[in-house]
Coordinates of C-alpha atoms in Angstrom, one line a residue:
X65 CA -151.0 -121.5 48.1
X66 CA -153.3 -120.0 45.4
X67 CA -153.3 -121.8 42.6
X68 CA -153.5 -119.5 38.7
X69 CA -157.4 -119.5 37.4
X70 CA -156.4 -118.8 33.9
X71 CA -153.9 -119.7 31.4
X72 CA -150.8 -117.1 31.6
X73 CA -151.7 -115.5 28.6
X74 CA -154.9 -114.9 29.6
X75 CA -153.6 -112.5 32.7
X76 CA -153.0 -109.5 32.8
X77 CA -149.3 -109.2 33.9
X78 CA -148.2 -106.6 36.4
X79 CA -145.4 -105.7 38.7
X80 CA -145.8 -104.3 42.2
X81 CA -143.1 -103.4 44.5
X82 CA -142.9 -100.8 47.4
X83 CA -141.0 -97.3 47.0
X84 CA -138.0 -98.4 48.9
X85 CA -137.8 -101.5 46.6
X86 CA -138.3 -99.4 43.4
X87 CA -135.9 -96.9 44.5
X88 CA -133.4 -99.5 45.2
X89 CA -134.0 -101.5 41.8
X90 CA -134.5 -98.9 39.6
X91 CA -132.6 -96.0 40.9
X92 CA -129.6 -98.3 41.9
X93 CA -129.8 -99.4 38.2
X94 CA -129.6 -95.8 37.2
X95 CA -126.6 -94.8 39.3
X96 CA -124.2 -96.2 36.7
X97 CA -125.2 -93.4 34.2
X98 CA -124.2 -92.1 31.8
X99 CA -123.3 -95.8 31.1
X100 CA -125.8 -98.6 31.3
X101 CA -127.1 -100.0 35.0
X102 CA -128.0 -103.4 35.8
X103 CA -129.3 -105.1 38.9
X104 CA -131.1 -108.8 40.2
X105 CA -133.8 -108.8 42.7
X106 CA -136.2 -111.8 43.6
X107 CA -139.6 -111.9 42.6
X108 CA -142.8 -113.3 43.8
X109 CA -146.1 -113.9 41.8
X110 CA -149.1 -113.1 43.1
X111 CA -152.3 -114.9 40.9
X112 CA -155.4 -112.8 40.9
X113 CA -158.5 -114.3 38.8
X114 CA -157.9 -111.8 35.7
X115 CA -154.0 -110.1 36.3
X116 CA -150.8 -112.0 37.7
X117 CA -148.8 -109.3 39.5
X118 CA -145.0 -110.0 40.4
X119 CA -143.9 -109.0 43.4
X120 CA -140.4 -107.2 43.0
X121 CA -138.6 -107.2 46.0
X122 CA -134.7 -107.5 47.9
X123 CA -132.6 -106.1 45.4
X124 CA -129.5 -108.2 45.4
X125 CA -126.7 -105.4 45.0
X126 CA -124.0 -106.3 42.7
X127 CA -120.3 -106.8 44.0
X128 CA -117.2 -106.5 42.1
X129 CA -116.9 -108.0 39.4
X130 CA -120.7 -108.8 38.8
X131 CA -121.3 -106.4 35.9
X132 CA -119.2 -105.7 32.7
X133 CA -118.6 -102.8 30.4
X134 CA -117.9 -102.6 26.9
X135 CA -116.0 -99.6 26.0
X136 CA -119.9 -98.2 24.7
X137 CA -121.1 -98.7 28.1
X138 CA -122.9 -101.4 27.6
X139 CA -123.9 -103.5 30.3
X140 CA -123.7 -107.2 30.9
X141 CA -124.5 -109.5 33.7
X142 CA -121.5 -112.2 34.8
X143 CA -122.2 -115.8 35.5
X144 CA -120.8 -115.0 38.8
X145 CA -123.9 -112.5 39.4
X146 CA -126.3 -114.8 37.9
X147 CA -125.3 -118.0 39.8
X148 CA -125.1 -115.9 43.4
X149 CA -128.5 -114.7 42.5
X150 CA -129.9 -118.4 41.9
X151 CA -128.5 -119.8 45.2
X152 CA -129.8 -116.3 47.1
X153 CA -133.5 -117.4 45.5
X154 CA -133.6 -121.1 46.2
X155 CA -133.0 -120.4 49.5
X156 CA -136.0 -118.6 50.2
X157 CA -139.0 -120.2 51.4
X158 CA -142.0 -121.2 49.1
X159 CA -141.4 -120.8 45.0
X160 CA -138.7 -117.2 44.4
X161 CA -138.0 -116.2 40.7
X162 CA -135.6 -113.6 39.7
X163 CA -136.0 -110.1 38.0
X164 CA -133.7 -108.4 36.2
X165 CA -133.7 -104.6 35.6
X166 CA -131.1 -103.0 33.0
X167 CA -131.2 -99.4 32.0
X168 CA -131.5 -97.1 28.2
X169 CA -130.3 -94.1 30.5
X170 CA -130.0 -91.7 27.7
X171 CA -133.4 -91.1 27.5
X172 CA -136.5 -90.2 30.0
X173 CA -139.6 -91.8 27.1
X174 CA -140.3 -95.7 27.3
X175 CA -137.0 -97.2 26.1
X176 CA -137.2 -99.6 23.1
X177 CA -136.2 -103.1 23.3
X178 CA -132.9 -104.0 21.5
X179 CA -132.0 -106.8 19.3
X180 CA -129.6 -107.5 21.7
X181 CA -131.9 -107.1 24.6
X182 CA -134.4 -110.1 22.7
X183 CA -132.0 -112.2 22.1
X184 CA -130.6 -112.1 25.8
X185 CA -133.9 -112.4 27.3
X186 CA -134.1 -115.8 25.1
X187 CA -131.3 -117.2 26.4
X188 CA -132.2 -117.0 30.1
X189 CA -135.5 -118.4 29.3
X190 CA -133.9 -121.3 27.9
X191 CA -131.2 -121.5 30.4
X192 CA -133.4 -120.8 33.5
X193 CA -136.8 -121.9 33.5
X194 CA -136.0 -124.4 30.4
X195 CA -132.7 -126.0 31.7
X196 CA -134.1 -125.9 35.3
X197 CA -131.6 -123.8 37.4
X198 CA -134.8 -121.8 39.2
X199 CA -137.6 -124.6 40.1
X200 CA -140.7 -124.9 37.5
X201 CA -143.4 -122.0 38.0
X202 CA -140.7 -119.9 39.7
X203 CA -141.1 -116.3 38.1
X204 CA -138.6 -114.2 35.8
X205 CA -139.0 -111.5 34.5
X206 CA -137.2 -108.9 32.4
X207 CA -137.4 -104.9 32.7
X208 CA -135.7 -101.9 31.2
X209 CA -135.5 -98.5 32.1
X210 CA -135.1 -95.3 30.8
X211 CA -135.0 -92.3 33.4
X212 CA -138.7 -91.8 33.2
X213 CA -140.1 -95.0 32.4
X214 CA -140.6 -98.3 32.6
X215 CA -141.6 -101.5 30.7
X216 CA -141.5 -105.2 30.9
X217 CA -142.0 -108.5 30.5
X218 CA -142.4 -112.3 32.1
X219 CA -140.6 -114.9 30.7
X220 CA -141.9 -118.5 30.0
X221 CA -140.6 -121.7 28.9
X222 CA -143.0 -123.1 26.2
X223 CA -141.8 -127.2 26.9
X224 CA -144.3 -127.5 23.3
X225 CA -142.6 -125.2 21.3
X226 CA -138.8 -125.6 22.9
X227 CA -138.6 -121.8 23.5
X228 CA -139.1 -118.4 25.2
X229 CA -142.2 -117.0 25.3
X230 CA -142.8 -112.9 26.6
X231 CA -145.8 -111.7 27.9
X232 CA -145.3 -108.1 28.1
X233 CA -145.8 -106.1 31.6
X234 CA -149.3 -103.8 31.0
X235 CA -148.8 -101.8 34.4
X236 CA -146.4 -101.2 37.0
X237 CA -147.8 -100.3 41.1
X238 CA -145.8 -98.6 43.3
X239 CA -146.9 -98.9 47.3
X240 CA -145.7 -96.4 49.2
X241 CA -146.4 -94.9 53.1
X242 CA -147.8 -91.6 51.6
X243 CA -148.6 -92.6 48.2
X244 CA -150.0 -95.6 45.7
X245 CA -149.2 -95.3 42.2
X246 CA -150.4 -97.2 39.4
X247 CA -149.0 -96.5 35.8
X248 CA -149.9 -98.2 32.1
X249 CA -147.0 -99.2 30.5
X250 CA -146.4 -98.5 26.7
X251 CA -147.3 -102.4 26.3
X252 CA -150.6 -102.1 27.6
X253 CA -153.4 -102.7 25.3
X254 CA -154.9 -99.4 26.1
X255 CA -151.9 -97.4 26.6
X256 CA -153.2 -93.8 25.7
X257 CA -155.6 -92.5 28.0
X258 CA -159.2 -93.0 27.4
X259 CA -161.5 -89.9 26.5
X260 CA -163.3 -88.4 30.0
X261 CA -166.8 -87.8 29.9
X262 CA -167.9 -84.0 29.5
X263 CA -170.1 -84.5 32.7
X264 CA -166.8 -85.1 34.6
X265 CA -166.7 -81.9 34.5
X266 CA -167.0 -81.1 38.3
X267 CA -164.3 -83.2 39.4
X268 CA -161.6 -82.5 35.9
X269 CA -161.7 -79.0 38.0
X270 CA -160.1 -80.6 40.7
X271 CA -157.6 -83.0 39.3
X272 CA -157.9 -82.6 35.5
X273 CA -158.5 -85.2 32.7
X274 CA -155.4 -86.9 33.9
X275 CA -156.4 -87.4 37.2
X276 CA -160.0 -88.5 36.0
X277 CA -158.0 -91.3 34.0
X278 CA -156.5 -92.3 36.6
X279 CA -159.7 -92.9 38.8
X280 CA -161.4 -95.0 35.7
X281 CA -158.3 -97.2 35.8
X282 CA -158.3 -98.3 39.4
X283 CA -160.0 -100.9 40.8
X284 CA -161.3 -100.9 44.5
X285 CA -162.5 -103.4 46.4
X286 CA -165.2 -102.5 49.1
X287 CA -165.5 -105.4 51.4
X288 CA -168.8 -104.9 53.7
X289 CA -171.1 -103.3 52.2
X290 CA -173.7 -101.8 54.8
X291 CA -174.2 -98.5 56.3
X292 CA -170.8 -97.3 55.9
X293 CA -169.7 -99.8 53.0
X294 CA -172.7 -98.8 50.7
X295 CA -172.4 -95.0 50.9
X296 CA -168.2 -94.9 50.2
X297 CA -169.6 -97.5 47.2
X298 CA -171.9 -95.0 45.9
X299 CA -169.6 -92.4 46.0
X300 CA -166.7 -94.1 44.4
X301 CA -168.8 -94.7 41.6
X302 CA -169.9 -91.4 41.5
X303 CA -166.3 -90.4 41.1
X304 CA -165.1 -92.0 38.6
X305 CA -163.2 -95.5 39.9
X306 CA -163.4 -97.7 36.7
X307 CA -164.2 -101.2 38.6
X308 CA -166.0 -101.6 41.7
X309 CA -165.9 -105.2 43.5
X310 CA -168.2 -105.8 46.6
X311 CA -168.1 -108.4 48.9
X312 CA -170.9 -109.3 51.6
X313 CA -172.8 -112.0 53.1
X314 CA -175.7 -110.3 54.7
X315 CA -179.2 -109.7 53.7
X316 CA -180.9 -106.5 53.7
X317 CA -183.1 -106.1 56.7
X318 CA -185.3 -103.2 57.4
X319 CA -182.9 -101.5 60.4
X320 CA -180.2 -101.4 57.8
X321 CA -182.3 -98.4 55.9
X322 CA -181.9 -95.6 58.0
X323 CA -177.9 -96.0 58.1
X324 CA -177.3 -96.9 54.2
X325 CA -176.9 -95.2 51.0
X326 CA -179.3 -97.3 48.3
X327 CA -181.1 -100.1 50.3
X328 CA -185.2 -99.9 50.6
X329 CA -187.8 -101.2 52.3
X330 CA -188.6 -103.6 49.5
X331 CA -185.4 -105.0 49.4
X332 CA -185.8 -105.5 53.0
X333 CA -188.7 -107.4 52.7
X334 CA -187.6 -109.9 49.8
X335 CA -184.3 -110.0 51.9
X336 CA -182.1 -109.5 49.0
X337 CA -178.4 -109.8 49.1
X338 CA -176.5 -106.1 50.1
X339 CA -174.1 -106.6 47.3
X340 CA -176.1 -108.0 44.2
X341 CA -178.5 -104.9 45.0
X342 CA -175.3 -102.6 45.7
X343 CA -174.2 -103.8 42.1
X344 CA -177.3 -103.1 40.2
X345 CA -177.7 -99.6 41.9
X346 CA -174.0 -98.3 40.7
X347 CA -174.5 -99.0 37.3
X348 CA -177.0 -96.7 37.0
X349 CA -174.9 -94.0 38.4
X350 CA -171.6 -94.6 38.0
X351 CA -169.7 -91.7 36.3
X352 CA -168.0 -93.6 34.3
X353 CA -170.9 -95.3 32.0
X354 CA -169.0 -98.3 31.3
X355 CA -168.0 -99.0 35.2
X356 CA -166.7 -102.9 35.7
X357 CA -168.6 -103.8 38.4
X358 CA -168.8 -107.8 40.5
X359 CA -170.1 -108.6 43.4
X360 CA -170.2 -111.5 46.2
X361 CA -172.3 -112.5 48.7
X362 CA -170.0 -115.4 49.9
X363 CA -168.3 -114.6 52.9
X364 CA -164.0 -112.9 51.5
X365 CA -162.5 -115.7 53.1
X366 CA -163.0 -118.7 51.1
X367 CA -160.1 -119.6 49.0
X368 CA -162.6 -119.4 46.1
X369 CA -162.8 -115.7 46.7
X370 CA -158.9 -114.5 47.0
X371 CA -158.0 -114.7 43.1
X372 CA -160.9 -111.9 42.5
X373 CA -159.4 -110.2 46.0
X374 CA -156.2 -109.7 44.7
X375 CA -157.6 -108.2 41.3
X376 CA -157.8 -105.2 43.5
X377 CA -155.4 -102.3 43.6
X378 CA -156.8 -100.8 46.6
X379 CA -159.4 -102.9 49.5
X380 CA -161.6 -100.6 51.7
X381 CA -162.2 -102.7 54.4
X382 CA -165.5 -101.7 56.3
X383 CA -166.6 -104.8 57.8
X384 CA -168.0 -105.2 61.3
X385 CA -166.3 -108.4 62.0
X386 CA -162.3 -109.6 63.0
X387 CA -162.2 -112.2 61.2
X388 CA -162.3 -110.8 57.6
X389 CA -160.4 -107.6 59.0
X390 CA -157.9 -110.5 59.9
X391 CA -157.9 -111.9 56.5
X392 CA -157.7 -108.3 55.0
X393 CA -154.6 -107.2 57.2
X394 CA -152.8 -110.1 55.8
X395 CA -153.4 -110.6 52.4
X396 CA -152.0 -106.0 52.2
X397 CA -148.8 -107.2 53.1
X398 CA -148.6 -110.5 51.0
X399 CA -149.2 -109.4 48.3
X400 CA -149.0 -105.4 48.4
X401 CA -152.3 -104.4 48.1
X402 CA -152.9 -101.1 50.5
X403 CA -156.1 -101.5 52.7
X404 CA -158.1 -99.2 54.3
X405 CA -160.1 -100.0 57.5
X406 CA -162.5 -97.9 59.1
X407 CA -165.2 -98.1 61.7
X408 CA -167.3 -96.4 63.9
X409 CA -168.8 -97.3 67.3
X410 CA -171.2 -94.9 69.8
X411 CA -172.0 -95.7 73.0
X412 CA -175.5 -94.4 74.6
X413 CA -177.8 -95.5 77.8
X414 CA -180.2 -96.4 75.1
X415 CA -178.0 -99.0 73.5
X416 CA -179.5 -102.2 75.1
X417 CA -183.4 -100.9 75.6
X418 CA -184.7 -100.4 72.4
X419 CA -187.6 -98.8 74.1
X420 CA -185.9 -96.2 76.2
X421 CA -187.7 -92.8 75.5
X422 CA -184.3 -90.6 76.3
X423 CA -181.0 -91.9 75.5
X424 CA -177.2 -89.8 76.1
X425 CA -174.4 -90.8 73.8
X426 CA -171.7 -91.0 76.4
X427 CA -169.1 -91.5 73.7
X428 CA -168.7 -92.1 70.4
X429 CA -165.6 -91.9 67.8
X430 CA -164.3 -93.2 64.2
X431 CA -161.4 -94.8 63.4
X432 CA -159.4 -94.5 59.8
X433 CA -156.4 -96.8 59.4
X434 CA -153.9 -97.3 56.4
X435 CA -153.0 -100.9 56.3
X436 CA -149.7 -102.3 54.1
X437 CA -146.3 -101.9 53.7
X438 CA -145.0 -98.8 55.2
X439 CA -147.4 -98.9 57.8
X440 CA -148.3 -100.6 61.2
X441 CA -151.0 -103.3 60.9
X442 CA -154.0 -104.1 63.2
X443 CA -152.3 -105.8 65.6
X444 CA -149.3 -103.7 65.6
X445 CA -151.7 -100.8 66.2
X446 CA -153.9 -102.4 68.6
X447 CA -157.3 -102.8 66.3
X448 CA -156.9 -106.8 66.5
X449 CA -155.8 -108.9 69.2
X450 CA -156.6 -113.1 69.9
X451 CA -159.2 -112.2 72.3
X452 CA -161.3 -110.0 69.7
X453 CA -160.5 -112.9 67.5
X454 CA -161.5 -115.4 69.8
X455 CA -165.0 -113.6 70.5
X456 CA -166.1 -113.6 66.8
X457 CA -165.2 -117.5 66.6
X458 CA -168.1 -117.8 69.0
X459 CA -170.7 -120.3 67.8
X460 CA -174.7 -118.8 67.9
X461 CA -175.9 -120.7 70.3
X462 CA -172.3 -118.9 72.4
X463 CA -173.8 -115.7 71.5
X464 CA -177.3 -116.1 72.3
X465 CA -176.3 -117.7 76.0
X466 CA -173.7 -115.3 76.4
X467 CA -176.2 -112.4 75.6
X468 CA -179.2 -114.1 78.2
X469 CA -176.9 -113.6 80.6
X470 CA -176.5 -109.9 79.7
X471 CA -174.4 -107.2 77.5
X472 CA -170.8 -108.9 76.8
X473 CA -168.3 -106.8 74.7
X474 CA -167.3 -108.0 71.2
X475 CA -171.0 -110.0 71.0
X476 CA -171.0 -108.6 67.6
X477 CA -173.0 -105.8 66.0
X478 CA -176.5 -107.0 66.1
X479 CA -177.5 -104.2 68.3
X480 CA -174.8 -101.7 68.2
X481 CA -176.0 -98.1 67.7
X482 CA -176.0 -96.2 64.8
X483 CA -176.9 -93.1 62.7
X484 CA -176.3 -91.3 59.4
X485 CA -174.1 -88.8 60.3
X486 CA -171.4 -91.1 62.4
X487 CA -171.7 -93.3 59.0
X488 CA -171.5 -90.3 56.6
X489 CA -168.4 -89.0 58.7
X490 CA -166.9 -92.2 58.5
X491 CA -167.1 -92.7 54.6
X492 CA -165.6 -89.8 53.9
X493 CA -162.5 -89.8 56.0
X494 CA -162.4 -93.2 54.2
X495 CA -162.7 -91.5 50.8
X496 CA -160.4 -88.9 51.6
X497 CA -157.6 -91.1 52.6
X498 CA -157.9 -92.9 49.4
X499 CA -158.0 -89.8 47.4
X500 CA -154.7 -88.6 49.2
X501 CA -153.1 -91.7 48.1
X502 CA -153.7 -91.8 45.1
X503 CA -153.6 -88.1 44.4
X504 CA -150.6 -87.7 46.9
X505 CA -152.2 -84.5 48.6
X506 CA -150.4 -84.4 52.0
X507 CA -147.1 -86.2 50.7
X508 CA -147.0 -88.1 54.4
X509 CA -147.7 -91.2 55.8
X510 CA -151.0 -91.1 57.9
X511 CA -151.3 -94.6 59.4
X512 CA -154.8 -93.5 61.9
X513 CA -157.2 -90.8 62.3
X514 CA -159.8 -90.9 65.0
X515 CA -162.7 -88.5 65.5
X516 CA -163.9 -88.3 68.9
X517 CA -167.4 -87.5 68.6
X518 CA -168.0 -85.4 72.3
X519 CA -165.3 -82.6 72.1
X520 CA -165.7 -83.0 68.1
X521 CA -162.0 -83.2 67.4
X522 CA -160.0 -85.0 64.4
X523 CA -156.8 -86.1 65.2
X524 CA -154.1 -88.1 64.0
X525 CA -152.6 -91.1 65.9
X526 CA -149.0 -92.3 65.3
X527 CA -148.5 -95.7 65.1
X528 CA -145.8 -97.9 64.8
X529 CA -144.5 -101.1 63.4
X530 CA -143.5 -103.6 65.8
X531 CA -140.4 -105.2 64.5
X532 CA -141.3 -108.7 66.3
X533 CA -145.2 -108.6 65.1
X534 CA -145.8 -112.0 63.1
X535 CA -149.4 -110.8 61.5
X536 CA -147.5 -108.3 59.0
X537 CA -143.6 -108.6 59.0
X538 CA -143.0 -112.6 58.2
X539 CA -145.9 -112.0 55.4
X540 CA -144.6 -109.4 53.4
X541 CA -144.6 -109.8 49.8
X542 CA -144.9 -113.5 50.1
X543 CA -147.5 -113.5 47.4
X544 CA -149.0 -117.0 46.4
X545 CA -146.4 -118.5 49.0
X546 CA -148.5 -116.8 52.0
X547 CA -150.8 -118.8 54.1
X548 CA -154.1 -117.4 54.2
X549 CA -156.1 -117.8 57.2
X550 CA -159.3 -119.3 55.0
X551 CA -162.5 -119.8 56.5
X552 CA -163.1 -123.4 54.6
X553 CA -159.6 -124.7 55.3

């Protein structure tokens, strides 16, 4: 379980909850208009180094009798709601808090707190997290809605001070199949839109300044930063994301720059890092001048890396190894942050003679997957199985016997063959998913597309959860609670 790296009041609080979640909190709040809606759901927390998201999930649907109107229609909870709510949550396994949502349905702009709504919110601090009926750490939070919008806050016990303390909500994330959706709340510190840059002006004549705001306010992660890693980096930046994080352990070597957006021959020779030099190069390019950008060379899955992981609001995963796409598949699902994987692979008669005068490709294809709730995962799909898993765990004196004896599959990608255009092709159908999610161009969910590379055809492959798959479905939304399969445990 990850552990908070800051004080609370030094994270940036969020919620995130899937489209069937929302639609079942919020819109079943709203279908007591014109009077006011409540409803409980339980909540997760998920700790990233810099925000603490809460993970909104299971609506608990009020029976009779849960909720009363005054003749104003005004809401209230019952203790008979509350209480079934608290037994629901302290069943669940690891630490559960509850959320609960109440509506201003009159309006459709950010709804206004009441007097009545503070002093409520007090009470359940005291009575809930400083009396003890939900364990200590367990979330709650607090949320009202109008028709339009949405704000919120967490609520603490201060044992110091002997009271509630709120620590408002600064943005909401919505994950959906066909969609991810991030909005600022009115409680965020920068809640109108920052100016755009007049040299946006290329891409404001595609999605507008609105849309350009909503690039500089995302943060993606690209985990593996070579061939194909490195040129989605350097586009992204070019576009306009806000913060770029990179994560890779390898050196630059001098086979890496023919395939790789950036990377020179005299970073080859020094053998820098790919992600410190990744880094540097952005910043000088970035479209947006004031671009947040970190890097790691340690390999993603040390615990020490997850809290800066889960900073992310979207992971492009472009590594060339199972075990972090492993890591990856899991932590979208805990703690509902989409991922997209992609990868290439060709396959020639020149592959294992690096002096052959006349190779054929014999085959050769890329392969874009959308990873996260609402969509099959790796294994579900195939991508990741225990035998791939299994290979990678080879030790490299496995490796170097294995490969004396000849070619085995899944040695790993010392060798494997590669070019500019296969890398090129693969970066953009990685960029172009992501811009369809976040610009919700197709309005469906597209869980793989694979280019085959000899007939030259793009097509897209349905995939499908598997109900009994335990590498996504007992994982969901688990947040902090989720076992992580770290490389240092």
């Amino acid at each position: 379980m990850a552990a908070p790296t800051a004080a609370a009041t030094d994270l940036q609080a969020e919620i995130a909850w899937t489209a069937p979640t929302r639609a079942a909190v919020w819109g079943g709040a709203l279908e007591f208009a014109p009077r006011e809606g409540a409803l409980l759901a339980l909540v997760r927390r998920s700790s990233g180094a810099t925000r603490a998201t809460f993970l909104v999930q299971k609506a608990i649907t009020p029976e009779r009798g849960d909720l009363e109107h005054d003749k104003w229609g005004n809401v209230s909870l019952t203790a008979k709601y509350w209480n079934r709510a608290v037994d629901i949550a302290r069943r669940q396994d690891g630490l559960v808090g509850l959320c609960v949502l109440h509506t201003h349905p009159g309006g459709s702009g950010p709804p206004v707190w009441s007097v009545t709504d503070d002093s409520t919110d007090k009470d359940l601090g005291e009575c809930f997290l400083g009396v003890g009926l939900l364990p200590p750490g367990a979330p709650l939070l607090s949320l009202v809605a109008s028709r339009g919008a949405l704000r919120g806050r967490a609520i603490r016990w201060s044992q110091v001070d002997g009271k509630s303390v709120f620590d408002p909500i600064h943005r909401v994330r919505t994950i959906a199949a066909d969609a991810f959706e991030a909005q600022r709340t009115i409680d965020h510190p920068r809640a109108e839109g920052e100016d755009v840059p007049e040299f946006a002006d290329r891409s404001i004549r595609v999605f507008g300044r609105e849309g350009q705001r909503q690039l500089a306010d995302l943060h993606i992660v690209v985990a593996g930063n070579g061939g194909v890693g490195s040129i989605v980096a350097d586009h992204i930046a070019r576009w306009g994301v806000g913060a770029v994080s990179l994560w890779d352990p390898d050196v630059i070597t001098d086979v890496n720059i023919n395939r790789s957006s950036v990377y020179t021959f005299d970073d080859a020779r020094a053998r820098r890092h790919k992600a410190p030099v990744l880094a540097a190069a952005l910043r000088t390019f970035a479209l947006q001048r004031d671009i947040r950008v970190r890097h790691s060379d340690r390999d993603l899955r040390r615990s020490s890396e997850l809290p800066r992981l889960l900073d992310a609001d979207i992971i492009l995963s472009l590594v060339d190894d199972p075990r972090p796409r492993h890591f990856l598949n899991r932590l979208s699902y805990a703690h509902f942050i989409p991922v997209i994987d992609g990868g290439s692979v060709i396959a020639s008669t020149a592959e294992d003679d690096p002096h052959c005068e006349h190779g054929v490709v014999e085959n050769g294809a890329v392969r874009i997957n959308t990873v996260g709730p609402g969509h099959a995962c790796l294994w579900c799909s195939g991508h990741l199985d225990s035998m791939k898993l299994s290979k990678a765990f080879r030790t490299v004196e496995d490796r170097a016997a294995d490969r004396h004896r000849g070619y085995v599959e899944g040695l790993g990608p010392e060798h494997a063959p590669s070019v500019m255009p296969m890398n090129s092709l693969t970066s953009a159908l990685v960029e172009l998913r992501l811009q369809d999610l976040i610009f919700i161009l197709s309005r469906r969910a597209v869980t793989e597309l694979y280019y085959d590379m000899i007939p030259g055809t793009l097509a897209e492959v349905p995939r499908h959860r598997d109900p009994r798959c335990r590498h996504c479905n007992p994982f969901e939304g688990q947040g902090d609670n989720a076992d992580m399969p770290f490389a240092d445990l």
